PDB file of N, CA, C and O in Angstrom:
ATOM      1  N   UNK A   1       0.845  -1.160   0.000  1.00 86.00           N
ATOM      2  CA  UNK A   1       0.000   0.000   0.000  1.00 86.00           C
ATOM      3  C   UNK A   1       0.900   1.236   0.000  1.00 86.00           C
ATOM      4  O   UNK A   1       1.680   1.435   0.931  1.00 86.00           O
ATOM      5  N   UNK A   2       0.796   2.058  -1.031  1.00 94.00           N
ATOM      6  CA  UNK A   2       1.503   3.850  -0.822  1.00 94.00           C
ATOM      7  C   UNK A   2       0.123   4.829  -0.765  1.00 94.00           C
ATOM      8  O   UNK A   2      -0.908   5.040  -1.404  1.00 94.00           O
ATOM      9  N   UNK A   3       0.910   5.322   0.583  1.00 93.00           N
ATOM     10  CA  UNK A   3      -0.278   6.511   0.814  1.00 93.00           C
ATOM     11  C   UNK A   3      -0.136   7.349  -0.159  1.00 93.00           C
ATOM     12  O   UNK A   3       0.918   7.333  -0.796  1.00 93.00           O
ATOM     13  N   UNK A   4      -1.230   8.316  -0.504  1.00 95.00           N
ATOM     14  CA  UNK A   4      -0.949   9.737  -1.019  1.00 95.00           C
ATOM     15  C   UNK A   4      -1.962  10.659  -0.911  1.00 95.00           C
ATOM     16  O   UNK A   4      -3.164  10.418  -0.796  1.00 95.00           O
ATOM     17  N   UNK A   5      -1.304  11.946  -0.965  1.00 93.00           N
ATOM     18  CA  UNK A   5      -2.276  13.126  -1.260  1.00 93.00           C
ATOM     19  C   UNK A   5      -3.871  12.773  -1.744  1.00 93.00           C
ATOM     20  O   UNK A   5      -3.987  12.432  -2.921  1.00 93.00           O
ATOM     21  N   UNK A   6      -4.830  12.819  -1.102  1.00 91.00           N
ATOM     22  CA  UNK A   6      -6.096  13.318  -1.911  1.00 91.00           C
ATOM     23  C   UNK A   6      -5.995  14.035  -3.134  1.00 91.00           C
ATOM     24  O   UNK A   6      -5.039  14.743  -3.447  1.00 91.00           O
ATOM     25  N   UNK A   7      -6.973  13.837  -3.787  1.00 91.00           N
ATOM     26  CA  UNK A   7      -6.963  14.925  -5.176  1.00 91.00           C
ATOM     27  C   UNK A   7      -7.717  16.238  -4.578  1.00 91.00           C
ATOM     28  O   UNK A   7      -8.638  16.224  -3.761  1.00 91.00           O
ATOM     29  N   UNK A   8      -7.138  17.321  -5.147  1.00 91.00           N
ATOM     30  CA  UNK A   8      -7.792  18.890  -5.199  1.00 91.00           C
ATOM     31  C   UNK A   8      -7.583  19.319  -4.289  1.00 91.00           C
ATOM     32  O   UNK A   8      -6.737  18.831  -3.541  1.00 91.00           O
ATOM     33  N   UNK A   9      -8.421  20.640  -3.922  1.00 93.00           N
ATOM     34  CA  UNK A   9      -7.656  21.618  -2.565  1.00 93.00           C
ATOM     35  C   UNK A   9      -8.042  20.635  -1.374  1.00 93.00           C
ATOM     36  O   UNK A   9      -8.948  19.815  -1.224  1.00 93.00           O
ATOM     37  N   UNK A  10      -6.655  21.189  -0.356  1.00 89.00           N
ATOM     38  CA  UNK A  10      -6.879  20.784   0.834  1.00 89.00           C
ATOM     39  C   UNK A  10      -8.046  20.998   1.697  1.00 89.00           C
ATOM     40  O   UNK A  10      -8.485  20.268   2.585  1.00 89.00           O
ATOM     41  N   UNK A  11      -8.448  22.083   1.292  1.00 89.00           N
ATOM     42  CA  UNK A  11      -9.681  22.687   2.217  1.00 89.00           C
ATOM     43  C   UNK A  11     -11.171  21.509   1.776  1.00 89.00           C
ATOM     44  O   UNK A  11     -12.292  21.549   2.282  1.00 89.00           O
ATOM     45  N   UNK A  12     -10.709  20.629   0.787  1.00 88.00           N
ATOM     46  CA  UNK A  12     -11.879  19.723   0.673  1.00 88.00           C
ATOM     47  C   UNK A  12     -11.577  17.662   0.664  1.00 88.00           C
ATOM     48  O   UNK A  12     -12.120  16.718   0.090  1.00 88.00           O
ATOM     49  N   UNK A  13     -10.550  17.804   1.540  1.00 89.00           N
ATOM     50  CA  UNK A  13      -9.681  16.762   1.923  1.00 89.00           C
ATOM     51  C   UNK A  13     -10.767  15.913   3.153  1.00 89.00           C
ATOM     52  O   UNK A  13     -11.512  16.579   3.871  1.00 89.00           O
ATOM     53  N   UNK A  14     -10.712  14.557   3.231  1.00 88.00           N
ATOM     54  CA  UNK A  14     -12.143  13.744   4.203  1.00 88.00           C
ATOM     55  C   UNK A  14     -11.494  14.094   5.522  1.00 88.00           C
ATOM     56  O   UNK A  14     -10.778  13.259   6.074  1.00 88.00           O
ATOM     57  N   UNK A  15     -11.714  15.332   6.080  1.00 92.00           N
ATOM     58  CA  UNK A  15     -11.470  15.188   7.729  1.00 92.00           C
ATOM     59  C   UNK A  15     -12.577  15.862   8.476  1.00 92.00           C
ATOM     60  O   UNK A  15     -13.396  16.698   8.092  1.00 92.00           O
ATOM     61  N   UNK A  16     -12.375  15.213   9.801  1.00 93.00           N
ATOM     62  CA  UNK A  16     -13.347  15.249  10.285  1.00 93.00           C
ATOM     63  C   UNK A  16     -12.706  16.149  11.710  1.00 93.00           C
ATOM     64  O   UNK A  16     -11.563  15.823  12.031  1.00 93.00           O
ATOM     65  N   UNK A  17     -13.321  17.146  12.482  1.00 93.00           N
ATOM     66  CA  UNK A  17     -12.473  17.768  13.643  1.00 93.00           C
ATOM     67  C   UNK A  17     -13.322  17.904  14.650  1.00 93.00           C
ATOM     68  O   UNK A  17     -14.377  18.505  14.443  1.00 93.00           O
ATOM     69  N   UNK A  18     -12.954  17.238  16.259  1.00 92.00           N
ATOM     70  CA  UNK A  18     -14.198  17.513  16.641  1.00 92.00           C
ATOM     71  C   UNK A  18     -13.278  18.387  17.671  1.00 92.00           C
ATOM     72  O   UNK A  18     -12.086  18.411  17.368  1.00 92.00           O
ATOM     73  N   UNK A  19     -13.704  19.193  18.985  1.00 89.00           N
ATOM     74  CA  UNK A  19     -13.263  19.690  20.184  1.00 89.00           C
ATOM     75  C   UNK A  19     -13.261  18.669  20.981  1.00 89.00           C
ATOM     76  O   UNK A  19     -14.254  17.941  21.011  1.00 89.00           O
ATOM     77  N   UNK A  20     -11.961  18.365  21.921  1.00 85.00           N
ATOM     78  CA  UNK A  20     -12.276  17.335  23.413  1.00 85.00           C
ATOM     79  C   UNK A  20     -12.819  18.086  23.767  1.00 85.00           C
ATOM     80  O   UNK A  20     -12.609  19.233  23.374  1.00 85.00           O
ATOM     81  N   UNK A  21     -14.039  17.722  24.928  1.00 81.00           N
ATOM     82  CA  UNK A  21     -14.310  18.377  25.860  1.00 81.00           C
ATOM     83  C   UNK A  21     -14.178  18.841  27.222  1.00 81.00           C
ATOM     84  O   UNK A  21     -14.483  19.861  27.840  1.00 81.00           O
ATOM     85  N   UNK A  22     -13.408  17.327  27.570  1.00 84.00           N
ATOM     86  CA  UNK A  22     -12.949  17.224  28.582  1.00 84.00           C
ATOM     87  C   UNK A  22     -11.529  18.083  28.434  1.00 84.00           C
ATOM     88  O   UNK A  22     -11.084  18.413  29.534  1.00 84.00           O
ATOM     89  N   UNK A  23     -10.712  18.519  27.273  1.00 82.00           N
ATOM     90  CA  UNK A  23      -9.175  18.721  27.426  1.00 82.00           C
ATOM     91  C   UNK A  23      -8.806  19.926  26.998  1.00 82.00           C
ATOM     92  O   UNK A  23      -7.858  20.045  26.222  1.00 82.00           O
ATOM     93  N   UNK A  24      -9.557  21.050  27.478  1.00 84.00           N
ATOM     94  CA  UNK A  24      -9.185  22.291  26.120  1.00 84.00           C
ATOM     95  C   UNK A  24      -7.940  22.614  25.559  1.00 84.00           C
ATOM     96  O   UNK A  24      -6.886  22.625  26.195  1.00 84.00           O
ATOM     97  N   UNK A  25      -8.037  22.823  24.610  1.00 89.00           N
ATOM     98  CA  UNK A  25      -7.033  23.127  23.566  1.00 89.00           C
ATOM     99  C   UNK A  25      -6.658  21.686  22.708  1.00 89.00           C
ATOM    100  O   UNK A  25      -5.809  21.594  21.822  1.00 89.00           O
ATOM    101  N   UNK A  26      -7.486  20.654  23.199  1.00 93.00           N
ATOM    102  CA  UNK A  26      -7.527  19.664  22.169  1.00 93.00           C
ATOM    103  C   UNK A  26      -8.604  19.273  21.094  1.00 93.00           C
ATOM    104  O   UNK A  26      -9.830  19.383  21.127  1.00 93.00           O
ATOM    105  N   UNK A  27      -7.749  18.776  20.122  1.00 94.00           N
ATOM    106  CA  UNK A  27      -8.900  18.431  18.895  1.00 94.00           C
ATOM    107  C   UNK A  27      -9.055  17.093  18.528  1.00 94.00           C
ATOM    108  O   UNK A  27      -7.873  16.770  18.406  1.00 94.00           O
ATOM    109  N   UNK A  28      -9.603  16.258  18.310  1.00 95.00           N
ATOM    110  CA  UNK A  28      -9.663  14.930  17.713  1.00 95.00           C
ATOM    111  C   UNK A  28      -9.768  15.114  16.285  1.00 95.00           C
ATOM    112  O   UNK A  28     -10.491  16.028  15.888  1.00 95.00           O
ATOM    113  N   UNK A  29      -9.100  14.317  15.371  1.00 95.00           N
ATOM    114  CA  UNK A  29      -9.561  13.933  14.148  1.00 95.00           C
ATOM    115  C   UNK A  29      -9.622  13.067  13.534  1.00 95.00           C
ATOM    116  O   UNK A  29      -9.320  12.114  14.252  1.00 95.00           O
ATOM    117  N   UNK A  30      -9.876  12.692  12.409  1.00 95.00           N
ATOM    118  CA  UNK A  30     -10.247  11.805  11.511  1.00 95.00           C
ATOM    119  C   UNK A  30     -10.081  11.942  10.457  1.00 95.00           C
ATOM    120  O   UNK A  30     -10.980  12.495   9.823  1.00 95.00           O
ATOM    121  N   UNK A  31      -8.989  11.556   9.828  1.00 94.00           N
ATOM    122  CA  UNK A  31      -8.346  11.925   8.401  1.00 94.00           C
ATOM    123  C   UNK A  31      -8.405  10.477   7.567  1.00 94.00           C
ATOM    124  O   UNK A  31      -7.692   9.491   7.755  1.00 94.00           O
ATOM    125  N   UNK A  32      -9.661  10.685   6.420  1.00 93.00           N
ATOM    126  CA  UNK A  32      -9.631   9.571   5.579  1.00 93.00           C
ATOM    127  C   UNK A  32      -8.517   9.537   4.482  1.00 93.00           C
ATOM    128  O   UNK A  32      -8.220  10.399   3.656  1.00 93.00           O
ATOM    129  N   UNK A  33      -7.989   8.316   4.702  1.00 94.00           N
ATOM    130  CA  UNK A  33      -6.917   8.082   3.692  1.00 94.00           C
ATOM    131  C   UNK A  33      -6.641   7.611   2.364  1.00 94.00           C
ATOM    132  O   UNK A  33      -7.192   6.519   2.225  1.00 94.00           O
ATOM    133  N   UNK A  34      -6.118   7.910   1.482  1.00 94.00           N
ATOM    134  CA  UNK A  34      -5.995   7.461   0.179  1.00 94.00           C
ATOM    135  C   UNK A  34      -4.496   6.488  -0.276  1.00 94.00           C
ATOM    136  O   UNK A  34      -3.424   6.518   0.328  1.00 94.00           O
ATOM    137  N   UNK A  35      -4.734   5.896  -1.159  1.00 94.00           N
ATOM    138  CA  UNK A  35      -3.496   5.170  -1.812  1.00 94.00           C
ATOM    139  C   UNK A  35      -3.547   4.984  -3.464  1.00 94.00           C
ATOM    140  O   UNK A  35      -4.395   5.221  -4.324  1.00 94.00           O
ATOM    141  N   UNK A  36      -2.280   4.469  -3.460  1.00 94.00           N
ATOM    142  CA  UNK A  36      -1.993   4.929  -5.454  1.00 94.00           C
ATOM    143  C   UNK A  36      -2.450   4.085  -5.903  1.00 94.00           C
ATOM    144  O   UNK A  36      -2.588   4.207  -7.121  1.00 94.00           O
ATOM    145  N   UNK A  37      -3.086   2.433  -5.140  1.00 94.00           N
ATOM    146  CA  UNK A  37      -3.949   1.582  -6.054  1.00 94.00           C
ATOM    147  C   UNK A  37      -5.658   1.858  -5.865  1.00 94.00           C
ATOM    148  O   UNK A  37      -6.553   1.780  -6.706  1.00 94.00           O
ATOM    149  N   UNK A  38      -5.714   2.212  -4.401  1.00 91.00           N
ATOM    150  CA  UNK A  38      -7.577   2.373  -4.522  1.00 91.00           C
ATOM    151  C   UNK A  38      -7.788   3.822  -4.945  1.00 91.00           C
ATOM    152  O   UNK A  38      -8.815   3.957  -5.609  1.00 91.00           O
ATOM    153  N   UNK A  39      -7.079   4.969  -4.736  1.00 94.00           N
ATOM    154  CA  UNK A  39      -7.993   5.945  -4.732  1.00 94.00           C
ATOM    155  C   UNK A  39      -8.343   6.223  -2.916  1.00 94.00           C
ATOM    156  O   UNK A  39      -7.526   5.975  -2.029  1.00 94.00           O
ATOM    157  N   UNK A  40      -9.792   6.807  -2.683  1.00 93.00           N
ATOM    158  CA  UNK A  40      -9.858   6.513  -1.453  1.00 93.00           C
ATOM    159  C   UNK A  40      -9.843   5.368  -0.700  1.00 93.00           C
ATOM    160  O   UNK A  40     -10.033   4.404  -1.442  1.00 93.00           O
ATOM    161  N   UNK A  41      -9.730   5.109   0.224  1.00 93.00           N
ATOM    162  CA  UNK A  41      -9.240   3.617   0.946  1.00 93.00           C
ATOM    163  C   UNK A  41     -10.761   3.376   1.874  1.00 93.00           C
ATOM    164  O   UNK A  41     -11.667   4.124   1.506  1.00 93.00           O
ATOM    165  N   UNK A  42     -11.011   2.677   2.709  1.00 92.00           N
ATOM    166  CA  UNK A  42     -11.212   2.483   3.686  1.00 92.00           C
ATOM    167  C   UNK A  42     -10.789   2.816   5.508  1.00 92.00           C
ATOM    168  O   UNK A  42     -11.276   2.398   6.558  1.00 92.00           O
ATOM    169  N   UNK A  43     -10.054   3.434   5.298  1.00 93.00           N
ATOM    170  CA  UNK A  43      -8.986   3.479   6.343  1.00 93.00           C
ATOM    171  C   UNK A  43      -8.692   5.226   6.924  1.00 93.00           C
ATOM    172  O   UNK A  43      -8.110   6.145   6.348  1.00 93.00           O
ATOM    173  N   UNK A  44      -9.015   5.205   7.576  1.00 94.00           N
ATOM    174  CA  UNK A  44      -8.510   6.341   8.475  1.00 94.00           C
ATOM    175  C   UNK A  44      -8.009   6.609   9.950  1.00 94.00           C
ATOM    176  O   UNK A  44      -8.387   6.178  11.040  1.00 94.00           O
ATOM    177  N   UNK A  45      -6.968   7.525   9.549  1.00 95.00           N
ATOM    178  CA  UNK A  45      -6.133   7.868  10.892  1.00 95.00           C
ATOM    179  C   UNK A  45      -6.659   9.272  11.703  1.00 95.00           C
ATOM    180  O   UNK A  45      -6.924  10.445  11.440  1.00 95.00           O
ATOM    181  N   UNK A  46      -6.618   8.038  13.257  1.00 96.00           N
ATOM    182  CA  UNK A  46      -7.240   9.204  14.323  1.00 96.00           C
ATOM    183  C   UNK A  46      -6.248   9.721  15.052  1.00 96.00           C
ATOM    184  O   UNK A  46      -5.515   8.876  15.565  1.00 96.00           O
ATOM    185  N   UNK A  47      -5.953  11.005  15.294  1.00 96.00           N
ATOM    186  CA  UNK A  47      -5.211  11.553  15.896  1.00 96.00           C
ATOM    187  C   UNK A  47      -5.750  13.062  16.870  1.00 96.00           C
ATOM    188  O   UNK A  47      -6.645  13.788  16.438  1.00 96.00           O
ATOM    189  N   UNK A  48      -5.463  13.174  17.406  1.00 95.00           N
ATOM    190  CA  UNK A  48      -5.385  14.607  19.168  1.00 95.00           C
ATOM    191  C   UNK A  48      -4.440  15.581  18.056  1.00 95.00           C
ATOM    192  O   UNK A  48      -3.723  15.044  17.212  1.00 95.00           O
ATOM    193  N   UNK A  49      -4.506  16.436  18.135  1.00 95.00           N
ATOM    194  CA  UNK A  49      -3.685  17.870  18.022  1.00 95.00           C
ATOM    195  C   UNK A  49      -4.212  18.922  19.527  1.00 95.00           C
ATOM    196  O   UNK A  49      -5.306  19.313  19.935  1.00 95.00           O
ATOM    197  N   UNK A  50      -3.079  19.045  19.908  1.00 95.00           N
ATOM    198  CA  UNK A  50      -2.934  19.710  21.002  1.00 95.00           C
ATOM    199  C   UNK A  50      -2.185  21.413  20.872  1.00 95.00           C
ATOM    200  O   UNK A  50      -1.151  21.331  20.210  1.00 95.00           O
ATOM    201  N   UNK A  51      -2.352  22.269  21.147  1.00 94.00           N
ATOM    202  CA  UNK A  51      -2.349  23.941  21.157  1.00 94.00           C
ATOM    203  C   UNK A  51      -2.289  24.390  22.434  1.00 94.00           C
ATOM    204  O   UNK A  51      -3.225  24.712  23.166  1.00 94.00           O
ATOM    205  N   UNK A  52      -0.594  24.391  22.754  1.00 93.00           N
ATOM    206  CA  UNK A  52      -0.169  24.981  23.886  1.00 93.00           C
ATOM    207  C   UNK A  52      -0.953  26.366  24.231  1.00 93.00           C
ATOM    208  O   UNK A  52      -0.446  27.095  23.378  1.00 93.00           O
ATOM    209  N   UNK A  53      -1.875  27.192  24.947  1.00 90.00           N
ATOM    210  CA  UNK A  53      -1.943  28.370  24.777  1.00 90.00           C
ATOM    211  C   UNK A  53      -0.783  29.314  24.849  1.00 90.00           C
ATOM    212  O   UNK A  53      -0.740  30.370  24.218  1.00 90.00           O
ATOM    213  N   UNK A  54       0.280  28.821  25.758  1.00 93.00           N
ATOM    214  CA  UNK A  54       1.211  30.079  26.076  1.00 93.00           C
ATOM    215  C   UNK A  54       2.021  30.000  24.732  1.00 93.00           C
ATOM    216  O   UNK A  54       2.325  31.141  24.385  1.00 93.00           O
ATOM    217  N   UNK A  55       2.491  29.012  23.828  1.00 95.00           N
ATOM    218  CA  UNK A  55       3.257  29.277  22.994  1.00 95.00           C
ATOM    219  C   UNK A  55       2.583  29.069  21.671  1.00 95.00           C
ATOM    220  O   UNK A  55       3.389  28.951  20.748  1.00 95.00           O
ATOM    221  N   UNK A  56       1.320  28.993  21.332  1.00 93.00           N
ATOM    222  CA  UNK A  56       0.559  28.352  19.614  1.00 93.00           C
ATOM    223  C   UNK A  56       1.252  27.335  19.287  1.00 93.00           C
ATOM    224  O   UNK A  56       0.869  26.889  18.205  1.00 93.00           O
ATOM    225  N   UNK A  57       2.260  26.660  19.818  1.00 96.00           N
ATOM    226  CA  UNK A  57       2.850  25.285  19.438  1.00 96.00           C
ATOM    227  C   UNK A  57       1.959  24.318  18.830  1.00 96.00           C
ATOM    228  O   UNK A  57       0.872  24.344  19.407  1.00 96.00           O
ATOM    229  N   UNK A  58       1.997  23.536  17.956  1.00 95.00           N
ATOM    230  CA  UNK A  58       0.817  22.564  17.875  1.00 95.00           C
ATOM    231  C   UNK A  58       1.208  21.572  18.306  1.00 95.00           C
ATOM    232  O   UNK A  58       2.404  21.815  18.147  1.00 95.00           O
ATOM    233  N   UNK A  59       1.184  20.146  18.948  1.00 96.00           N
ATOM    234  CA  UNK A  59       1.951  18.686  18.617  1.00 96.00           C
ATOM    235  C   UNK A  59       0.415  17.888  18.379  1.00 96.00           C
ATOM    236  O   UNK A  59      -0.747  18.188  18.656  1.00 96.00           O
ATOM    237  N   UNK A  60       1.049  16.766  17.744  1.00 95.00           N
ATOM    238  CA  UNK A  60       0.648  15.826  17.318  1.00 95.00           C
ATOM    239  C   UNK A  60       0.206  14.183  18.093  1.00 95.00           C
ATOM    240  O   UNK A  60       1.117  13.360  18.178  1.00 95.00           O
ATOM    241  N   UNK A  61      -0.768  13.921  18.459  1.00 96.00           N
ATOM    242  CA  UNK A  61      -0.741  12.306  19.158  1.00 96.00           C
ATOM    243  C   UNK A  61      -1.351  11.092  18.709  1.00 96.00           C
ATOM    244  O   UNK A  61      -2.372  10.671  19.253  1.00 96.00           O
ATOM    245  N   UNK A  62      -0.672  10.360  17.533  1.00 97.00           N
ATOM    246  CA  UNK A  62      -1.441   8.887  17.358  1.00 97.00           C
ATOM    247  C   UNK A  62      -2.118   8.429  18.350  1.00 97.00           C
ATOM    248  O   UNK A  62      -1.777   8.251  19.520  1.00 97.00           O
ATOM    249  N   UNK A  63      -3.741   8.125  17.478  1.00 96.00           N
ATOM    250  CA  UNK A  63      -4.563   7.660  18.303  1.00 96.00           C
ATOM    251  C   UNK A  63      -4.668   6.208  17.398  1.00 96.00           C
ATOM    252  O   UNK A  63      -4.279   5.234  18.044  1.00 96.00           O
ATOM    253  N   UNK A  64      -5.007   5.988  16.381  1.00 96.00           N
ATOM    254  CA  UNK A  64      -5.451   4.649  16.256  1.00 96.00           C
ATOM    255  C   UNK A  64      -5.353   5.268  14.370  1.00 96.00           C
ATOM    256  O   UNK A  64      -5.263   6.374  13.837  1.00 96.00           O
ATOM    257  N   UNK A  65      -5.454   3.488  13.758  1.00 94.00           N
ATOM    258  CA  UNK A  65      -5.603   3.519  12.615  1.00 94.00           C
ATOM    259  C   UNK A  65      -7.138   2.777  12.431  1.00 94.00           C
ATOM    260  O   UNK A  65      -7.480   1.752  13.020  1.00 94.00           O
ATOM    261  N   UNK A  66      -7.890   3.481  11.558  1.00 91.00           N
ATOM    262  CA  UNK A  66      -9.566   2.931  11.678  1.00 91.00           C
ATOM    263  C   UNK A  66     -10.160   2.147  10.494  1.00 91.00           C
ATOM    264  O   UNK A  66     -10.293   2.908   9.536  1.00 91.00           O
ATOM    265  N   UNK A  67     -10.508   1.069  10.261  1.00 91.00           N
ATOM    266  CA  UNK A  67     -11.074   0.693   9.066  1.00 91.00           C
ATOM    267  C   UNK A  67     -12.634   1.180   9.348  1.00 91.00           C
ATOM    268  O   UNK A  67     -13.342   0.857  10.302  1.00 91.00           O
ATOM    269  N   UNK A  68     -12.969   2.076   8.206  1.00 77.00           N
ATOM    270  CA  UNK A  68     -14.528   2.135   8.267  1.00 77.00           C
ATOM    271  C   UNK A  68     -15.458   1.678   7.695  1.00 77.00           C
ATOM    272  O   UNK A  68     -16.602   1.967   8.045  1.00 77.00           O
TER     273      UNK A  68
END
């Protein structure tokens, strides 16, 4: 399997963003994934993005890989 880019602008790429509620300044997402033999896949990666307030830092936290 090779991942790749979605086709067309990013701003219309399969993600999904929700707010934790419990964690402010965190986000959950859901980024559907593509590859160079299917096209879109089945498969998407969940991940936390976290936003230090004192510095706008962003980091990043693998959450899981999802078949949907």
């Amino acid at each position: 399997m090779h991942l790749v880019l979605p086709p067309g602008d990013i701003d219309r790429w399969p993600v999904d963003v929700m707010q934790v509620d419990t964690r402010p300044g965190v986000s959950f997402l859901v980024v559907g994934l593509w590859t160079a033999e299917e096209g879109a896949s089945d498969l998407s990666l969940e991940l936390n993005l976290t936003t230090d307030p004192a510095t706008g830092r962003v980091t990043g936290e693998y959450c899981g890989l999802h078949v949907m």
